[in-house]
Coordinates of C-alpha atoms and ligand atoms in Angstrom, one line a residue:
M1 CA 83.6 139.1 93.2
A2 CA 84.3 138.5 96.9
Q3 CA 87.3 139.9 98.7
I4 CA 89.2 137.1 100.5
G5 CA 92.0 137.5 103.1
I6 CA 94.2 134.5 104.0
V7 CA 96.3 134.4 107.1
G8 CA 99.5 132.4 106.3
S9 CA 101.1 131.0 103.2
G10 CA 101.7 127.4 104.2
I11 CA 100.9 124.8 101.6
G12 CA 97.3 124.9 102.7
G13 CA 97.0 128.6 102.5
I14 CA 98.5 128.7 99.0
A15 CA 96.2 125.9 97.8
F16 CA 93.2 127.7 99.1
A17 CA 94.3 131.0 97.5
I18 CA 94.5 129.2 94.1
R19 CA 91.1 127.6 94.5
M20 CA 89.5 130.9 95.4
A21 CA 91.2 132.7 92.5
C22 CA 90.0 129.9 90.2
L23 CA 86.5 130.7 91.4
G24 CA 87.0 134.4 90.3
Q25 CA 87.6 135.9 93.8
Q26 CA 90.0 138.6 94.7
V27 CA 92.6 137.1 97.1
H28 CA 95.2 138.5 99.4
V29 CA 97.6 136.3 101.4
F30 CA 99.4 137.7 104.5
E31 CA 102.5 136.0 105.6
A32 CA 104.7 136.8 108.6
N33 CA 107.8 135.3 107.0
A34 CA 109.8 136.7 104.1
Y35 CA 108.9 133.6 101.9
P36 CA 105.7 131.6 101.1
G37 CA 105.6 128.0 102.1
G38 CA 105.7 127.9 105.9
K39 CA 107.2 124.5 107.0
L40 CA 108.2 124.0 103.4
A41 CA 111.4 126.1 103.6
E42 CA 114.9 126.0 102.3
I43 CA 118.4 126.4 103.9
T44 CA 121.5 127.1 101.9
L45 CA 124.9 126.7 103.6
D46 CA 128.4 126.8 102.2
G47 CA 127.4 125.4 98.8
Y48 CA 124.9 122.9 100.3
R49 CA 121.1 123.2 99.7
F50 CA 118.6 121.6 102.1
D51 CA 114.9 121.4 102.2
A52 CA 114.3 122.5 105.8
G53 CA 111.0 120.7 106.3
P54 CA 109.2 117.9 104.4
S55 CA 111.4 115.5 102.5
L56 CA 109.0 112.8 101.5
F57 CA 106.5 113.7 98.7
T58 CA 103.5 111.4 98.2
L59 CA 100.3 111.9 96.2
P60 CA 101.8 114.4 93.7
Q61 CA 98.5 114.4 91.8
L62 CA 97.1 116.6 94.5
V63 CA 99.5 119.3 93.5
D64 CA 98.9 118.7 89.8
E65 CA 95.2 119.0 90.4
L66 CA 95.7 122.7 91.3
F67 CA 97.4 123.5 88.0
A68 CA 94.8 121.6 86.1
L69 CA 92.0 123.5 88.0
A70 CA 93.6 126.7 86.6
G71 CA 93.6 125.2 83.1
K72 CA 97.4 124.8 83.1
N73 CA 99.7 121.9 82.2
P74 CA 101.3 121.0 85.6
R75 CA 104.5 119.9 83.7
D76 CA 105.0 123.5 82.6
Y77 CA 105.4 124.5 86.2
F78 CA 106.5 121.5 88.3
Q79 CA 108.4 118.3 87.6
Y80 CA 109.0 115.3 89.8
E81 CA 110.2 111.7 89.5
R82 CA 109.1 108.5 91.2
L83 CA 111.9 107.0 93.3
P84 CA 112.8 103.4 92.3
E85 CA 114.0 102.8 95.8
I86 CA 112.0 104.0 98.8
C87 CA 114.2 103.7 101.9
R88 CA 117.3 101.9 103.3
Y89 CA 116.9 100.5 106.8
F90 CA 119.8 99.9 109.2
W91 CA 119.9 98.2 112.6
E92 CA 122.7 98.1 115.1
D93 CA 123.2 94.3 114.7
G94 CA 124.3 94.8 111.1
T95 CA 120.9 94.0 109.5
R96 CA 120.2 96.1 106.4
L97 CA 117.2 96.2 104.2
H98 CA 116.0 98.2 101.2
T99 CA 112.4 98.9 100.2
H100 CA 111.4 99.5 96.6
Q101 CA 108.8 101.1 94.3
D102 CA 107.7 97.6 93.4
P103 CA 105.8 96.1 96.3
D104 CA 106.7 92.6 95.2
K105 CA 110.4 93.4 95.4
T106 CA 109.9 94.8 98.8
A107 CA 108.0 91.7 100.0
T108 CA 110.7 89.5 98.6
E109 CA 113.5 91.4 100.3
I110 CA 111.6 91.4 103.7
A111 CA 111.1 87.7 103.3
E112 CA 114.8 87.1 102.5
V113 CA 116.3 89.5 105.2
L114 CA 113.7 89.2 108.0
G115 CA 112.3 85.7 107.4
E116 CA 108.7 86.8 106.8
S117 CA 106.3 85.2 104.4
A118 CA 106.5 87.3 101.2
Q119 CA 102.8 86.6 100.6
N120 CA 101.9 87.9 104.1
V121 CA 103.8 91.2 103.4
R122 CA 102.1 91.5 100.0
T123 CA 98.7 91.0 101.5
Y124 CA 99.5 93.5 104.3
I125 CA 100.4 96.1 101.6
A126 CA 97.3 95.3 99.5
H127 CA 95.1 95.6 102.6
A128 CA 96.6 99.0 103.4
G129 CA 95.3 100.2 100.0
T130 CA 91.8 98.8 100.7
K131 CA 91.7 100.4 104.1
Y132 CA 93.0 103.7 102.7
N133 CA 90.2 103.9 100.2
I134 CA 87.6 103.4 102.9
V135 CA 89.2 106.0 105.1
S136 CA 89.6 108.6 102.3
D137 CA 86.0 108.3 101.3
L138 CA 84.9 108.8 104.8
F139 CA 87.4 111.1 106.5
L140 CA 89.9 112.6 104.1
D141 CA 87.9 114.1 101.3
N142 CA 85.0 115.6 103.1
S143 CA 84.1 117.8 106.0
L144 CA 83.2 115.7 109.0
H145 CA 81.0 118.4 110.3
K146 CA 78.3 118.2 107.6
L147 CA 75.4 115.7 107.8
S148 CA 75.7 114.9 104.1
T149 CA 79.2 113.4 104.8
W150 CA 77.5 110.8 107.1
T151 CA 74.5 110.0 105.0
G152 CA 76.0 109.8 101.5
K153 CA 76.5 106.6 99.5
K154 CA 80.2 106.5 100.2
A155 CA 79.6 106.8 103.9
L156 CA 77.2 103.9 103.9
T157 CA 79.9 101.8 102.2
G158 CA 82.4 103.0 104.7
Y159 CA 80.2 101.9 107.7
A160 CA 79.8 98.5 106.2
N161 CA 83.6 98.2 106.2
L162 CA 84.4 99.9 109.5
H163 CA 85.3 96.6 111.1
R164 CA 88.2 96.3 108.7
L165 CA 89.9 99.5 109.8
G166 CA 91.4 98.2 113.1
L167 CA 90.0 101.1 115.2
F168 CA 90.0 98.9 118.3
D169 CA 93.6 97.6 118.3
T170 CA 96.8 99.6 118.3
M171 CA 99.1 99.7 115.3
H172 CA 101.9 98.0 117.2
N173 CA 99.6 95.1 118.4
S174 CA 98.2 94.5 115.0
H175 CA 101.7 94.3 113.5
R176 CA 102.9 92.0 116.3
K177 CA 100.1 89.6 115.5
R178 CA 100.8 89.7 111.8
F179 CA 104.6 89.5 111.6
K180 CA 107.0 87.2 113.4
N181 CA 110.2 89.2 113.3
P182 CA 110.3 92.3 115.7
K183 CA 112.3 94.2 113.0
T184 CA 109.4 93.8 110.5
V185 CA 107.0 95.1 113.3
Q186 CA 109.4 98.0 113.9
L187 CA 109.6 98.8 110.1
F188 CA 105.8 99.0 109.7
D189 CA 105.3 100.7 113.1
R190 CA 107.4 103.6 112.0
Y191 CA 104.6 104.7 109.6
A192 CA 102.8 106.1 112.7
T193 CA 105.4 108.8 112.8
Y194 CA 104.3 110.0 109.4
N195 CA 101.6 111.9 111.1
G196 CA 103.5 112.5 114.3
S197 CA 101.9 109.6 116.3
D198 CA 103.0 106.8 118.6
P199 CA 102.6 103.3 117.1
Y200 CA 102.1 101.9 120.6
Q201 CA 99.0 104.0 121.1
T202 CA 97.7 105.0 117.7
P203 CA 94.9 102.8 116.3
A204 CA 95.8 100.2 113.6
T205 CA 93.8 102.3 111.2
L206 CA 97.0 104.2 110.5
S207 CA 98.4 101.1 108.8
I208 CA 96.9 102.7 105.7
I209 CA 100.0 105.0 105.5
P210 CA 102.4 102.4 103.9
H211 CA 99.9 102.3 101.0
L212 CA 101.0 105.8 100.0
E213 CA 104.7 104.7 99.6
Y214 CA 104.4 101.1 98.4
N215 CA 101.3 101.3 96.2
L216 CA 101.2 104.9 95.1
G217 CA 104.9 105.8 95.3
A218 CA 107.5 108.1 96.9
Y219 CA 108.5 111.0 94.7
F220 CA 111.1 113.7 94.5
P221 CA 110.5 117.1 92.9
A222 CA 113.1 118.6 90.5
G223 CA 114.7 121.5 92.4
G224 CA 113.7 120.0 95.7
M225 CA 110.6 120.0 97.9
I226 CA 110.8 123.8 98.0
E227 CA 109.6 123.8 94.4
I228 CA 106.1 122.7 95.6
P229 CA 105.3 126.0 97.3
R230 CA 107.4 128.0 94.8
S231 CA 105.6 126.7 91.7
L232 CA 102.2 127.0 93.3
T233 CA 102.9 130.6 94.4
R234 CA 103.9 131.3 90.8
L235 CA 100.6 129.9 89.6
A236 CA 98.7 131.9 92.3
Q237 CA 100.3 135.1 91.3
E238 CA 99.5 134.5 87.6
L239 CA 95.9 134.1 88.8
G240 CA 96.0 137.5 90.4
V241 CA 96.6 136.5 94.1
T242 CA 98.5 139.2 96.0
F243 CA 101.1 138.0 98.5
H244 CA 101.9 140.4 101.4
L245 CA 105.2 138.9 102.8
E246 CA 106.6 140.0 106.1
E247 CA 103.2 141.3 107.1
P248 CA 102.0 139.4 110.1
V249 CA 98.3 139.4 110.9
T250 CA 97.7 140.8 114.4
E251 CA 93.9 140.4 114.5
I252 CA 91.0 138.7 112.6
R253 CA 88.4 141.4 112.8
C254 CA 84.9 140.2 113.7
T255 CA 81.5 141.0 115.1
A256 CA 80.1 138.5 117.7
S257 CA 79.4 135.9 115.0
Q258 CA 81.0 137.0 111.7
V259 CA 84.5 138.0 110.4
T260 CA 84.8 141.3 108.7
G261 CA 88.5 141.6 107.9
I262 CA 91.9 141.6 109.3
K263 CA 94.5 143.9 111.0
T264 CA 98.2 143.5 110.2
S265 CA 101.4 145.1 111.2
K266 CA 100.9 147.5 108.3
G267 CA 97.2 148.3 108.1
T268 CA 93.5 147.3 108.4
Y269 CA 91.7 145.5 105.6
D270 CA 88.0 144.7 105.0
F271 CA 87.3 141.3 103.7
D272 CA 84.1 139.4 102.9
F273 CA 85.7 136.1 103.9
V274 CA 88.9 135.2 105.8
A275 CA 90.7 131.9 106.0
S276 CA 93.3 131.1 108.7
N277 CA 96.1 128.8 107.6
A278 CA 97.8 129.5 110.9
D279 CA 97.8 126.9 113.7
I280 CA 94.4 126.9 115.6
R281 CA 95.9 127.7 119.0
P282 CA 97.6 131.0 118.0
T283 CA 94.6 131.9 115.8
Y284 CA 92.3 131.7 118.8
E285 CA 94.7 133.1 121.4
R286 CA 96.2 136.0 119.4
L287 CA 94.0 136.8 116.5
L288 CA 90.4 136.0 117.7
T289 CA 90.8 137.1 121.3
T290 CA 87.1 138.2 121.8
L291 CA 85.5 134.9 120.7
P292 CA 84.9 131.8 122.9
K293 CA 87.6 129.2 122.4
P294 CA 86.9 125.5 121.7
K295 CA 89.0 124.4 124.8
K296 CA 88.7 120.7 124.3
L297 CA 90.0 120.9 120.7
L298 CA 92.8 123.3 121.7
N299 CA 94.0 121.0 124.5
Q300 CA 94.3 117.8 122.5
P301 CA 97.9 116.3 122.8
K302 CA 100.2 117.6 120.1
S303 CA 101.9 115.4 117.5
S304 CA 105.6 114.9 117.7
S305 CA 108.0 117.7 116.6
G306 CA 111.6 117.1 115.6
I307 CA 115.2 117.9 116.1
I308 CA 116.7 118.3 112.6
F309 CA 120.4 118.6 111.8
Y310 CA 121.4 119.9 108.4
W311 CA 124.9 118.6 107.8
G312 CA 127.2 119.4 104.9
V313 CA 129.2 116.2 104.7
N314 CA 132.6 116.2 102.8
R315 CA 132.4 112.7 101.3
T316 CA 129.8 110.4 99.7
F317 CA 128.4 107.2 101.2
D318 CA 127.5 104.5 98.6
E319 CA 125.6 102.4 101.2
L320 CA 123.1 105.3 101.7
G321 CA 120.1 106.3 99.5
V322 CA 117.8 109.2 99.3
H323 CA 115.9 108.1 102.5
N324 CA 117.6 106.1 105.2
I325 CA 116.6 105.0 108.7
F326 CA 118.9 104.0 111.5
F327 CA 116.6 102.2 113.9
S328 CA 116.7 102.5 117.7
D329 CA 117.3 99.3 119.6
H330 CA 114.8 100.7 122.2
Y331 CA 111.8 101.6 120.1
K332 CA 109.1 101.5 122.8
R333 CA 111.3 103.4 125.2
E334 CA 111.9 106.1 122.5
F335 CA 108.1 106.7 122.1
E336 CA 107.6 106.6 125.9
A337 CA 110.3 109.3 126.2
I338 CA 108.6 111.5 123.5
F339 CA 104.9 111.1 124.4
N340 CA 105.0 110.4 128.2
G341 CA 108.4 111.9 129.3
Q342 CA 108.3 114.8 126.9
T343 CA 112.0 114.3 126.3
M344 CA 114.5 112.7 124.0
D345 CA 115.6 109.1 124.4
E346 CA 119.4 108.5 124.4
D347 CA 119.0 106.1 121.5
P348 CA 116.6 107.8 119.1
T349 CA 115.8 106.5 115.6
D350 CA 117.7 108.6 113.0
Y351 CA 116.1 109.5 109.7
V352 CA 118.8 110.6 107.1
H353 CA 117.6 112.2 103.9
I354 CA 120.2 113.0 101.2
S355 CA 118.6 114.8 98.3
S356 CA 122.0 115.2 96.6
K357 CA 121.7 111.5 95.7
V358 CA 119.2 112.5 93.1
A359 CA 119.9 116.2 92.8
P360 CA 123.7 116.5 92.6
D361 CA 123.6 120.3 92.6
D362 CA 122.4 120.2 96.3
A363 CA 126.0 119.5 97.4
P364 CA 129.5 120.3 96.2
V365 CA 131.2 117.6 94.0
G366 CA 132.1 114.6 96.1
C367 CA 130.0 115.7 99.0
E368 CA 126.5 115.1 100.4
N369 CA 123.8 117.2 102.1
W370 CA 122.5 115.3 105.1
F371 CA 119.1 116.2 106.6
V372 CA 119.0 114.2 109.9
L373 CA 115.6 114.2 111.7
M374 CA 114.8 112.6 115.1
N375 CA 111.3 112.6 116.4
A376 CA 111.0 114.9 119.4
P377 CA 108.2 116.0 121.8
A378 CA 106.4 119.2 121.2
N379 CA 107.9 122.2 122.9
S380 CA 106.6 122.7 126.5
G381 CA 109.6 124.6 127.8
Q382 CA 112.2 121.8 127.9
D383 CA 115.9 122.6 128.0
W384 CA 116.3 122.4 124.2
D385 CA 120.0 123.5 124.2
H386 CA 120.8 120.5 126.4
L387 CA 118.6 118.1 124.4
V388 CA 119.9 119.2 121.1
N389 CA 123.5 118.8 122.2
A390 CA 122.9 115.4 123.8
T391 CA 121.0 114.2 120.7
R392 CA 123.7 115.4 118.4
K393 CA 126.3 113.4 120.3
N394 CA 124.1 110.2 120.4
V395 CA 123.2 110.4 116.7
I396 CA 126.8 110.9 115.5
A397 CA 127.9 108.0 117.7
K398 CA 125.1 105.7 116.4
I399 CA 125.6 106.4 112.7
S400 CA 129.4 106.2 113.1
R401 CA 129.0 102.7 114.8
I402 CA 126.6 101.4 112.1
L403 CA 128.6 102.8 109.1
G404 CA 132.0 102.1 110.6
V405 CA 133.2 105.8 110.2
D406 CA 134.0 108.8 112.3
L407 CA 131.1 110.9 111.1
E408 CA 132.0 114.0 113.2
K409 CA 135.2 114.4 111.1
H410 CA 133.1 114.6 107.9
I411 CA 130.6 117.3 109.0
V412 CA 131.9 120.6 107.5
S413 CA 128.8 122.8 107.6
E414 CA 125.9 122.7 110.1
D415 CA 122.6 124.2 111.1
Y416 CA 119.7 122.8 113.1
L417 CA 116.0 123.2 114.0
D418 CA 114.3 122.1 117.2
P419 CA 110.7 122.3 118.4
R420 CA 111.3 125.8 119.8
R421 CA 112.6 127.2 116.5
I422 CA 109.9 125.5 114.5
E423 CA 107.3 127.1 116.7
T424 CA 108.9 130.5 116.4
R425 CA 109.3 130.3 112.6
T426 CA 105.9 128.9 111.7
S427 CA 103.7 129.7 114.7
S428 CA 102.9 126.0 115.0
S429 CA 101.8 125.3 118.5
G430 CA 104.7 123.5 120.4
G431 CA 106.5 123.2 117.0
A432 CA 104.3 120.1 116.4
L433 CA 104.9 119.0 112.8
Y434 CA 101.4 117.6 112.2
G435 CA 99.0 119.5 114.5
N436 CA 97.3 117.2 117.0
A437 CA 98.6 113.6 117.6
S438 CA 96.4 110.7 116.4
N439 CA 97.1 108.6 119.4
N440 CA 93.5 107.6 120.0
K441 CA 90.7 106.4 117.9
F442 CA 88.7 109.6 118.3
A443 CA 91.5 111.9 117.1
A444 CA 90.0 112.2 113.6
F445 CA 86.8 113.6 115.2
L446 CA 88.7 116.0 117.6
R447 CA 90.3 118.0 114.9
H448 CA 89.0 121.5 114.3
P449 CA 86.5 121.8 111.4
N450 CA 87.3 123.7 108.2
Y451 CA 84.2 125.9 108.9
R452 CA 82.2 126.7 112.1
P453 CA 78.8 128.2 111.6
A454 CA 79.3 130.0 114.9
I455 CA 81.9 132.2 113.3
K456 CA 80.5 133.0 109.9
N457 CA 82.7 133.6 106.8
L458 CA 85.9 132.2 108.4
F459 CA 87.5 129.1 107.0
W460 CA 90.2 127.0 108.6
I461 CA 93.0 125.3 106.6
G462 CA 96.3 123.5 107.3
G463 CA 97.9 120.8 109.5
S464 CA 96.1 121.7 112.7
V465 CA 92.6 121.2 111.3
H466 CA 90.6 118.5 109.6
P467 CA 91.8 116.2 108.0
G468 CA 95.3 116.6 109.5
G469 CA 99.0 117.3 108.9
G470 CA 101.3 116.4 106.1
I471 CA 101.3 117.9 102.6
P472 CA 98.5 115.7 101.1
L473 CA 96.1 116.3 104.0
C474 CA 96.8 120.1 104.1
L475 CA 96.0 120.2 100.4
S476 CA 92.8 118.2 101.2
S477 CA 91.9 120.8 103.9
A478 CA 92.0 123.5 101.2
K479 CA 89.8 121.5 98.9
I480 CA 87.2 120.8 101.6
A481 CA 87.3 124.5 102.7
A482 CA 86.8 125.6 99.1
K483 CA 83.8 123.2 98.8
L484 CA 82.4 124.7 102.0
F485 CA 83.0 128.2 100.6
Q486 CA 80.9 127.4 97.5
E487 CA 78.1 126.1 99.7
N488 CA 78.2 129.1 102.1
A489 CA 79.1 132.0 99.8
Ligands
LIG1 P1 102.4 125.8 107.7 O1 103.5 125.2 106.9 O2 102.3 125.4 109.1 O3 102.5 127.4 107.5 C1 101.7 128.3 108.2 C2 102.1 129.7 107.8 O4 101.3 130.6 108.4 C3 103.6 130.0 108.1 O5 104.2 130.4 107.0 C4 103.4 131.1 109.2 O6 104.5 132.0 109.2 C5 102.1 131.7 108.8 N1 101.5 132.5 109.9 C6 101.2 132.0 111.1 N2 100.6 133.0 111.8 C7 100.6 134.1 111.1 C8 100.1 135.4 111.3 N3 99.6 135.8 112.4 N4 100.3 136.3 110.2 C9 100.8 135.9 109.0 N5 101.3 134.7 108.8 C10 101.2 133.8 109.8 N6 104.9 116.5 105.6 C11 104.9 115.6 104.6 O7 103.9 115.5 103.8 N7 106.1 114.9 104.3 C12 107.2 115.0 105.1 O8 108.2 114.4 104.8 C13 107.2 115.9 106.2 N8 108.3 116.1 106.9 C14 108.3 117.2 107.8 C15 109.5 117.5 108.3 C16 109.7 118.7 109.1 C17 111.0 119.1 109.7 C18 108.5 119.5 109.3 C19 108.7 120.9 110.0 C20 107.3 119.2 108.7 C21 107.2 118.0 108.0 N9 106.0 117.6 107.4 C22 106.0 116.7 106.4 C23 104.7 118.3 107.7 C24 104.3 119.4 106.7 O9 105.4 120.2 106.5 C25 103.2 120.2 107.2 O10 102.1 119.4 107.6 C26 102.6 121.2 106.2 O11 103.7 121.8 105.5 C27 101.9 122.3 107.0 O12 101.3 123.2 106.1 P2 100.2 124.2 106.6 O13 99.3 124.5 105.4 O14 99.6 123.8 107.9 O15 101.0 125.6 106.9

């Protein structure tokens, strides 16, 4: 039985702990915070409950898979429902549109409201699925740093289909060529933000993302997103994993080429294998100070971060659903501000998530819990106090205009996160939500591998390494690392 130490209890770290425990290893997870889950955190405020981080849950089978691996019935630990309606979209000119679980219904509504051909929308959504399957066979389920990934049968099928992935066009251009209404282009461009990228730069390959929502579904867990790490932590503990909360790791101990253990605020531990679920930059800069750093990887541009307001609202809004978007009238300018200007535009797109629509206990009776997220640049020392205040004013004015209310009067409780706070609370470099940005066609190859033979017995998991950020990909990183462990142990 090998002794395994894991730095960090983000979703990737918990998933890796479960996989190792299922292989019969002795696992210890060290977490700087007082709770497991990392970016999957919770805020409670005057009778309102908020999921502080992720709000959109896709590919729930990747969570179920961990319970099944341990021989458990996932439903004994974790429940979720598929949302019949995915998102409500609002524009300043009064246009409103809903998207639905049923892709046909979505296509019909886009045809009716935005004047597109319903068949064209249906074909676009179907192609997203085809492209997703090619990409997941090649990039998402395997280590990119093993020869077998590039020579297997699936890879060969992938090469034959590479021309279909849109690597050589931007997402925005491909949408502009496909749809006639700029609002349809904007609606589908927004999916680039699901991994913190810029639709005007990112390759059209990312048009696979709508597949997750429209073909596979948007879900909501009973008890909120926080139940994902909570139920998995419960499982890990039953499997014998020990969680050391509020015990930050200060060093990953190693020889010139191999890790030997870790040092924490409370002691020194020997381990046969270590896995880092912390962001790669602080891992190299603070925990592995004696080893050479992969500078090119560490200096890749970061994905977007966010300014998030958690507002307790003292009334309900029938025109809003669980997920709502209030689009900017200046979409290109908004992304230029984020990725070139490293600042906030004065007309940002506002994403409003209201879990109390499906989980009434998340807000007092007759009230709603608003999670309001605007994409923001990663932290590089901006004046966040100023940007948060200015954004708050702009967002309240915009939503008030579109809904015809004085929103400020209805906000009765309040908290917020900005890139600076996200960085401090989760050690994510720059507070980036998804590790590196995917703004160029080589981004997938410029992510840190899940294992480097140069540093033996150390595995890398989470949003800053292959295959990328977001809950499903972090879960995949743990699966790939576990496969590499079995090959190397
Ligand atoms: P992280 O969550 O980054 O956690 C890393 C953990 O390591 C932290 O707990 C940290 O404290 C700990 N740690 C770091 N250094 C040390 C150390 N030295 N010692 C001990 N512990 C340490 N994804 C989606 O799929 N859907 C969404 O809707 C979505 N929305 C998001 C909204 C917001 C506001 C945020 C912040 C993120 C969102 N994401 C979303 C992204 C998603 O949350 C992340 O990609 C994912 O949760 C990252 O998991 P991870 O495994 O990389 O670990």
